[in-house]
mmCIF file of C-alpha atoms in Angstrom:
data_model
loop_
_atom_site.group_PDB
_atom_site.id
_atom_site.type_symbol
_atom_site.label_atom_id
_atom_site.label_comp_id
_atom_site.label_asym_id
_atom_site.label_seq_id
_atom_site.Cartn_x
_atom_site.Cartn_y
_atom_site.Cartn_z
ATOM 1 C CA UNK C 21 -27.387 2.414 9.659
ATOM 2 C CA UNK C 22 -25.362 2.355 13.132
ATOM 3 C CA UNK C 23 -22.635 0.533 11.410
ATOM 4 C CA UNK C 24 -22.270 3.372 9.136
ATOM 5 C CA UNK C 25 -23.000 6.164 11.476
ATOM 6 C CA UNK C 26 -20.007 4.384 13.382
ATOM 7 C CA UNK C 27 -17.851 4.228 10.037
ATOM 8 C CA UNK C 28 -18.742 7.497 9.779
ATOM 9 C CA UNK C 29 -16.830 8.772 13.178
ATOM 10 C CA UNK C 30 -14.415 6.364 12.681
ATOM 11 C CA UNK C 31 -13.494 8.128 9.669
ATOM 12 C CA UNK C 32 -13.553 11.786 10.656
ATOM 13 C CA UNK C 33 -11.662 11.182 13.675
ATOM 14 C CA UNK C 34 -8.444 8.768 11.423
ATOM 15 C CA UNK C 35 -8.562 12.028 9.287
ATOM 16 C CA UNK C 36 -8.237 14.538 12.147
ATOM 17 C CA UNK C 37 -5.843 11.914 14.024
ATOM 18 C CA UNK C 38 -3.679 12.570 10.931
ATOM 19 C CA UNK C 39 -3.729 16.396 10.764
ATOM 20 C CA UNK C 40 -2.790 16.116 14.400
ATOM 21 C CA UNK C 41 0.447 13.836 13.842
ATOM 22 C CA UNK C 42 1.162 15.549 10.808
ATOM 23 C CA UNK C 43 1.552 19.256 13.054
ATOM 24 C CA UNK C 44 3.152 17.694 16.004
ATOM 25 C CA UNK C 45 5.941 15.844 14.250
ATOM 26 C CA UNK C 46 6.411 18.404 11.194
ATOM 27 C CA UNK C 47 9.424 20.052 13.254
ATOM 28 C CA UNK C 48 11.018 16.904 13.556
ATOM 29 C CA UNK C 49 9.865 16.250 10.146
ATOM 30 C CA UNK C 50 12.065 18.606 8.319
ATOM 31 C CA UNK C 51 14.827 17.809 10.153
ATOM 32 C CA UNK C 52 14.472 14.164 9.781
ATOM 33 C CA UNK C 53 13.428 11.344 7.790
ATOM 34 C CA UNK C 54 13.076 9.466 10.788
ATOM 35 C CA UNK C 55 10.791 12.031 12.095
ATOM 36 C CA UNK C 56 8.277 11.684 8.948
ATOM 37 C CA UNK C 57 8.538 8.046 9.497
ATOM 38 C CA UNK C 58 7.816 8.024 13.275
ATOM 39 C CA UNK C 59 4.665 10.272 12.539
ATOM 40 C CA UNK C 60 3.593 7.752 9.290
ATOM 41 C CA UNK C 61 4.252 4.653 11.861
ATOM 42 C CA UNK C 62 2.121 5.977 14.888
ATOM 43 C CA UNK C 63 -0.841 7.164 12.150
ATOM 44 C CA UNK C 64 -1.020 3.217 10.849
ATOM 45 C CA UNK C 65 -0.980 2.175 14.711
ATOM 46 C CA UNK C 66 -3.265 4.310 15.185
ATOM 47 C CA UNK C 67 -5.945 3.643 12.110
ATOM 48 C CA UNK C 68 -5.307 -0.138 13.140
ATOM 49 C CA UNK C 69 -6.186 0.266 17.128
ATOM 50 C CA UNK C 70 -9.100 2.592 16.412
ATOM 51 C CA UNK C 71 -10.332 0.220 13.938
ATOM 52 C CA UNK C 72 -10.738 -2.796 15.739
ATOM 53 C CA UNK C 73 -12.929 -1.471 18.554
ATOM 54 C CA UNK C 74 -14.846 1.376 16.617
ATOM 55 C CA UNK C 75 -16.115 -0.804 13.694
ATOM 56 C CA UNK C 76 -14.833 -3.871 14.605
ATOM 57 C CA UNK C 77 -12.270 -3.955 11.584
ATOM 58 C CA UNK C 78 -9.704 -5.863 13.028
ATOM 59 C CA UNK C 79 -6.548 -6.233 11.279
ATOM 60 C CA UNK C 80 -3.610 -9.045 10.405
ATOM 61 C CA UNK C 81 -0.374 -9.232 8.431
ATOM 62 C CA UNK C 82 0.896 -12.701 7.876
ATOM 63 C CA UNK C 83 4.244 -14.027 6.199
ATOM 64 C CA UNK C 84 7.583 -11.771 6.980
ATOM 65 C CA UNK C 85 7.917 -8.611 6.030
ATOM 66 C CA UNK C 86 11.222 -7.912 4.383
ATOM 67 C CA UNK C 87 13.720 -5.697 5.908
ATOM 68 C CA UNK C 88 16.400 -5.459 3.425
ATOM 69 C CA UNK C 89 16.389 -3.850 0.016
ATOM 70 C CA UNK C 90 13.330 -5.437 -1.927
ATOM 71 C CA UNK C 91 10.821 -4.700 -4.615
ATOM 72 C CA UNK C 92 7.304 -4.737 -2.825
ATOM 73 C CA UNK C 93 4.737 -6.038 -5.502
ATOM 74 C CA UNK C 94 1.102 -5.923 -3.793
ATOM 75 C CA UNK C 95 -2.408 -5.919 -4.365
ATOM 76 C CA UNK C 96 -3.785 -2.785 -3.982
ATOM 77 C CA UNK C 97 -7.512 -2.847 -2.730
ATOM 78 C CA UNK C 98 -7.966 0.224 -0.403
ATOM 79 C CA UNK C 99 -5.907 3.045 1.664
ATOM 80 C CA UNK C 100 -6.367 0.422 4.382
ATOM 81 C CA UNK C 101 -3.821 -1.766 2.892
ATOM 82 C CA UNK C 102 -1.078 0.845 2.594
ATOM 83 C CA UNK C 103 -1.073 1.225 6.130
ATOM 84 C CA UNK C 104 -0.579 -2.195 7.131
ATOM 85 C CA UNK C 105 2.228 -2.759 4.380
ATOM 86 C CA UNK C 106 3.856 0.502 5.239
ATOM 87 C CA UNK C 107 3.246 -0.396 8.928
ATOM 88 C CA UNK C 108 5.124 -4.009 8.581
ATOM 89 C CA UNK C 109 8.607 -2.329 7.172
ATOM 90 C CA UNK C 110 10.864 -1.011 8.901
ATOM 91 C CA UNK C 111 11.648 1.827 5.958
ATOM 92 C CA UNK C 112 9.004 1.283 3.412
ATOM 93 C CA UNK C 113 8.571 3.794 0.391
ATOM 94 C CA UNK C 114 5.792 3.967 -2.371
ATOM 95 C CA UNK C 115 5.636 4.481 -5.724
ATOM 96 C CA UNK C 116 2.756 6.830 -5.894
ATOM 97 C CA UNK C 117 1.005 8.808 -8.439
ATOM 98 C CA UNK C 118 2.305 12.483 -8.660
ATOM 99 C CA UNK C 119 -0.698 14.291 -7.791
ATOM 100 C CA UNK C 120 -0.769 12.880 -3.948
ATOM 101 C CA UNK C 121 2.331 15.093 -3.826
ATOM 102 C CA UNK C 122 -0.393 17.635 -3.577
ATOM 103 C CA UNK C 123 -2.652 16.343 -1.030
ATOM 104 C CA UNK C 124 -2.642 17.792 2.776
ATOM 105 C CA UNK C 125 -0.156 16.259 5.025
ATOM 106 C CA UNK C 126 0.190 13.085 2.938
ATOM 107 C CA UNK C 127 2.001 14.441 0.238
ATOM 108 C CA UNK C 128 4.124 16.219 2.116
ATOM 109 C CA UNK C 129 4.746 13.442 4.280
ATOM 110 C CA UNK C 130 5.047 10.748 1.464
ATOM 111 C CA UNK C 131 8.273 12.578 -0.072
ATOM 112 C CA UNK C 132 9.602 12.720 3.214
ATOM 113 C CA UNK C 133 9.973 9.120 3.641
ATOM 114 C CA UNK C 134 11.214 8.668 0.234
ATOM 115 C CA UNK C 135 8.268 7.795 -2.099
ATOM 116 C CA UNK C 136 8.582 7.924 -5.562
ATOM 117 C CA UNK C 137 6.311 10.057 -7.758
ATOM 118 C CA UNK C 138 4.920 9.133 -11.402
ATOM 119 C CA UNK C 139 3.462 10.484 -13.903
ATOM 120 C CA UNK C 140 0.624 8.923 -15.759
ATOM 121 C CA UNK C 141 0.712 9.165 -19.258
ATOM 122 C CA UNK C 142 2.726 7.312 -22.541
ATOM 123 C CA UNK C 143 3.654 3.910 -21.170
ATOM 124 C CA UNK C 144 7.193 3.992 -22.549
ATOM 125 C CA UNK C 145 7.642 7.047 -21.081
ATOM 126 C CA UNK C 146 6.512 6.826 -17.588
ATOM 127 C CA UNK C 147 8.436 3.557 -16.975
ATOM 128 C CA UNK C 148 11.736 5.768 -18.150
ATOM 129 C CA UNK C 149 10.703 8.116 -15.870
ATOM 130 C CA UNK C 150 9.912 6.309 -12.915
ATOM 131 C CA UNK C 151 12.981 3.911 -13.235
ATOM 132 C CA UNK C 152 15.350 7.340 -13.546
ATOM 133 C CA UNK C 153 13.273 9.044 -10.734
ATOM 134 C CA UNK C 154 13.972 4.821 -8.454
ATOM 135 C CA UNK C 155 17.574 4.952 -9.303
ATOM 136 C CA UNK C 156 18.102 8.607 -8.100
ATOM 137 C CA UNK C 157 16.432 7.723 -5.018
ATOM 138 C CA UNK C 158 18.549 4.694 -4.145
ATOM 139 C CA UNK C 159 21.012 6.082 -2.153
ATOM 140 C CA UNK C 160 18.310 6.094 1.338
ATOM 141 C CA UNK C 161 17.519 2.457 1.609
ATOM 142 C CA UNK C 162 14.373 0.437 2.028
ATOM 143 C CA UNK C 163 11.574 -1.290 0.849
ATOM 144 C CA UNK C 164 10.513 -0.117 -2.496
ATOM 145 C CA UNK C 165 6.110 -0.411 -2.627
ATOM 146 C CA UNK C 166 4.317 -0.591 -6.000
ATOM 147 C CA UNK C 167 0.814 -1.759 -6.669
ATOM 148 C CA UNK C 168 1.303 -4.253 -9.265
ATOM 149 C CA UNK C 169 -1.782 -3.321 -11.335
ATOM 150 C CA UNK C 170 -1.466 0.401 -11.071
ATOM 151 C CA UNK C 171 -4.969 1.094 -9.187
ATOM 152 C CA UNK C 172 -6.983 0.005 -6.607
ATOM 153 C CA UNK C 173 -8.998 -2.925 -7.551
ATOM 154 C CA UNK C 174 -12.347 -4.258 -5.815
ATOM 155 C CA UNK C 175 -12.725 -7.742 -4.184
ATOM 156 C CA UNK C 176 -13.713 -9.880 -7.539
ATOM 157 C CA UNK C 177 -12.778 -7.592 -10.657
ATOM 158 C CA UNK C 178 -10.031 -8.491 -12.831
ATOM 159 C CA UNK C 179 -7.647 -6.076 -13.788
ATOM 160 C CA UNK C 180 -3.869 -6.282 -15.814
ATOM 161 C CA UNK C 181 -0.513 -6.439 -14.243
ATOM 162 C CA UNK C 182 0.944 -3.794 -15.227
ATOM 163 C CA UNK C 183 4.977 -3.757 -17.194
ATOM 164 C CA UNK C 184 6.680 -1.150 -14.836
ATOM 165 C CA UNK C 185 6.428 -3.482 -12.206
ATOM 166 C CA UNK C 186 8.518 -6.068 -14.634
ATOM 167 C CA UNK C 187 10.806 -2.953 -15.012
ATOM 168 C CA UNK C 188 11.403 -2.212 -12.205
ATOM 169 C CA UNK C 189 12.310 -5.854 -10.941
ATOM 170 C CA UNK C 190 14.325 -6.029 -13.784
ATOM 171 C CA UNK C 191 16.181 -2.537 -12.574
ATOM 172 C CA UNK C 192 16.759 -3.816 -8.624
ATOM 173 C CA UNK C 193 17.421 -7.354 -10.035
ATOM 174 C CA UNK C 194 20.750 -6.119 -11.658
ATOM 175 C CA UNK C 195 21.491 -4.706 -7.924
ATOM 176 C CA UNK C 196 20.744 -8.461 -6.556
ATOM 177 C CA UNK C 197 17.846 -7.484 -4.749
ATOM 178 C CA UNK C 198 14.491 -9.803 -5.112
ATOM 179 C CA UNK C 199 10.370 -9.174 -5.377
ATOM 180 C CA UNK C 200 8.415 -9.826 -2.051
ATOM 181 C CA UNK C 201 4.561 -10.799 -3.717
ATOM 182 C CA UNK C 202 1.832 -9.266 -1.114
ATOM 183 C CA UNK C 203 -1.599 -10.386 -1.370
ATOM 184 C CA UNK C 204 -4.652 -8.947 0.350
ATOM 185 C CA UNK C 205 -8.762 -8.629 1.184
ATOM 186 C CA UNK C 206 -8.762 -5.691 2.940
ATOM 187 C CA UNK C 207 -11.107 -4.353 0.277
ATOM 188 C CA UNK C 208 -14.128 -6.790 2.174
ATOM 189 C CA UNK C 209 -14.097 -4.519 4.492
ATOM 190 C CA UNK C 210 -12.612 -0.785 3.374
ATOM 191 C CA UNK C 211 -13.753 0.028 -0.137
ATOM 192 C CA UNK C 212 -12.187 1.795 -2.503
ATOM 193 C CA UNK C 213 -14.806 4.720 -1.649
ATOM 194 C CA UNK C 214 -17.664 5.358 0.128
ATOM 195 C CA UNK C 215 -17.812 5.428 4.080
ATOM 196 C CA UNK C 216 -19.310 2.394 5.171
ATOM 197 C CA UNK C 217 -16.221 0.273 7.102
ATOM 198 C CA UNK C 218 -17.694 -3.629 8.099
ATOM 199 C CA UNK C 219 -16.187 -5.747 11.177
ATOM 200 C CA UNK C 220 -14.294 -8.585 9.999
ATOM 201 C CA UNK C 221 -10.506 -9.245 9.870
ATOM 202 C CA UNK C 222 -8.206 -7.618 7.249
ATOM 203 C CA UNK C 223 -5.638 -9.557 5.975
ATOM 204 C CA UNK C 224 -2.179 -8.577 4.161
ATOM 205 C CA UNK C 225 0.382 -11.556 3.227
ATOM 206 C CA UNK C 226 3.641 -11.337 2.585
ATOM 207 C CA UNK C 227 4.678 -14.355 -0.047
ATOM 208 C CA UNK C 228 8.306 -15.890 -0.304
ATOM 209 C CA UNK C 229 10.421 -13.605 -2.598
ATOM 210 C CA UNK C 230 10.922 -13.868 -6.239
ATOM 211 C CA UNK C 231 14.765 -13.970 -6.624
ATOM 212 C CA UNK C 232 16.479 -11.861 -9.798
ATOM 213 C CA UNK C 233 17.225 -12.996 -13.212
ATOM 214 C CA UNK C 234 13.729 -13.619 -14.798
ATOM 215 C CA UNK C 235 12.630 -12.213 -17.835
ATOM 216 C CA UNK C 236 10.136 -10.016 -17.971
ATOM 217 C CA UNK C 237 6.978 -12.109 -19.457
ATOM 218 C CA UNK C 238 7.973 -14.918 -16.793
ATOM 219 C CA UNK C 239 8.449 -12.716 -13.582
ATOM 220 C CA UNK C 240 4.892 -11.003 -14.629
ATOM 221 C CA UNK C 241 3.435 -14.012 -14.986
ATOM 222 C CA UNK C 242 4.590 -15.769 -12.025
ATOM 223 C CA UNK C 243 4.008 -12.568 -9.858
ATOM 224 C CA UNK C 244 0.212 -12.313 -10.887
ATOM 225 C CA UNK C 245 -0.496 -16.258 -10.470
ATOM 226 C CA UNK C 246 0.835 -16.008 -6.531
ATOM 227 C CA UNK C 247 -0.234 -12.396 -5.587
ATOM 228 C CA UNK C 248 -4.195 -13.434 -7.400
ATOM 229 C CA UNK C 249 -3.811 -16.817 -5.623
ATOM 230 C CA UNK C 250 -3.191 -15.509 -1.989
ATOM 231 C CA UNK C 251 -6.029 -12.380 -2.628
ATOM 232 C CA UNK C 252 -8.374 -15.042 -3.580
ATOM 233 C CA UNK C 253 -7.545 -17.302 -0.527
ATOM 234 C CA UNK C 254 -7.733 -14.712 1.688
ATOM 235 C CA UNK C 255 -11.153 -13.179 0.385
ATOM 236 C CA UNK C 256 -12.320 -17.051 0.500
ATOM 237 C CA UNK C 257 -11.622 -17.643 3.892
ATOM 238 C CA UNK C 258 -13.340 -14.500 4.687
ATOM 239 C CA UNK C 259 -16.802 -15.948 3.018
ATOM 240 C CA UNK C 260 -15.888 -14.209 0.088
ATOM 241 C CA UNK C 261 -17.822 -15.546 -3.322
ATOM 242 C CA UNK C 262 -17.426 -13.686 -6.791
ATOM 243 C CA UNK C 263 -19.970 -15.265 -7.757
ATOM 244 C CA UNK C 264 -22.702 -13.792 -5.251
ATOM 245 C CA UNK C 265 -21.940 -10.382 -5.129
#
């Protein structure tokens, strides 16, 4: 019970820490992609230092983060993984589904920095839509984010890799740029949902990059065998057993 009570302020107070940062940097903001980036970077410093002493969620990224123009492939476990992959990057941009365009501050926010929005729908034609909607938004540079399986996925469940990840390596490959692999457990200690947040240490890893020129069946392949290998590591190491839950 005081673990969640604690979870529970943490929680209100990341949310109102974000309205805050969202109204003080919105001038600079508009103005600015820099701006929106500044007030994205100081929110995931911010989640990460409050964390660590309020629930005793401290948190890690291993590996090296890219800083050129790469395809991000992660695991995507909770919101608390976002912010450490955003906060590794020096200009990191999601692909995200279109209705967090609508959300309060984030939305807003997200397009500022360059995010990509997607419809859900007929697979053939959201991948034609997302790769038009990546090319047109090549021109500002960075690190292109998608969560390889589409979803959030808890610690243990088995979910597919989804083709517009394959697409879209396929579509930066022709530009000579590679796949970074990220694994993670932060879902051990930040669900999906709920409020409860447990101490431990949250883990994202960035894995050496896949270079261009696969095909499609082998790059998927490859990409789920390393990105399920380092999740399941990490989980491991952090007592983690499928088997007991």
């Amino acid at each position: 019970m005081v673990q969640w009570l604690r979870s529970l302020v943490f929680v209100i107070q990341m949310y109102v820490a974000m309205a805050v940062l969202g109204i003080v940097f919105l001038p600079w903001a508009l103005v600015s992609r820099r701006g929106a980036r500044s007030a994205c970077l100081n929110f995931c410093r911010w989640v990460r230092w409050t964390a660590s002493w309020m629930v005793g969620l401290r948190t890690e990224v291993r590996g090296t983060p890219p800083a050129g123009e790469v395809l991000i492939a992660a695991k995507h476990q909770s919101f608390l993984d976002i912010i450490l992959i955003f906060g590794a990057v020096p200009a990191g941009k999601f692909i995200m589904k279109r209705e967090l365009m609508y959300a309060p501050v984030i939305g807003q926010y997200a397009l500022r920095i360059g995010c990509v929005p997607v419809d859900r729908g007929k697979r053939g034609q959201a991948i034609r839509k997302m790769s038009e909607d990546v090319a047109r938004g090549a021109a500002e540079p960075g690190q292109l984010i998608i969560y390889a399986q589409g979803t959030r996925v808890a610690p243990g469940v088995k979910a597919p890799y989804k083709v517009g990840t394959s697409a879209l390596y396929q579509q930066m490959g022709a530009l000579g740029q590679p796949c970074v692999p990220a694994g993670t457990n932060v879902g051990l200690f930040w669900p999906r949902r709920g409020i409860l947040r447990k101490p431990g240490t949250a883990v994202v890893e960035f894995l050496p990059e896949i270079p261009p020129g696969l095909d499609k069946k082998t790059f998927l392949l490859r990409l789920e065998s390393e990105i399920e290998a380092s999740s399941d590591a990490l989980m491991a190491e952090a007592g983690f057993r499928p088997d007991a839950r």
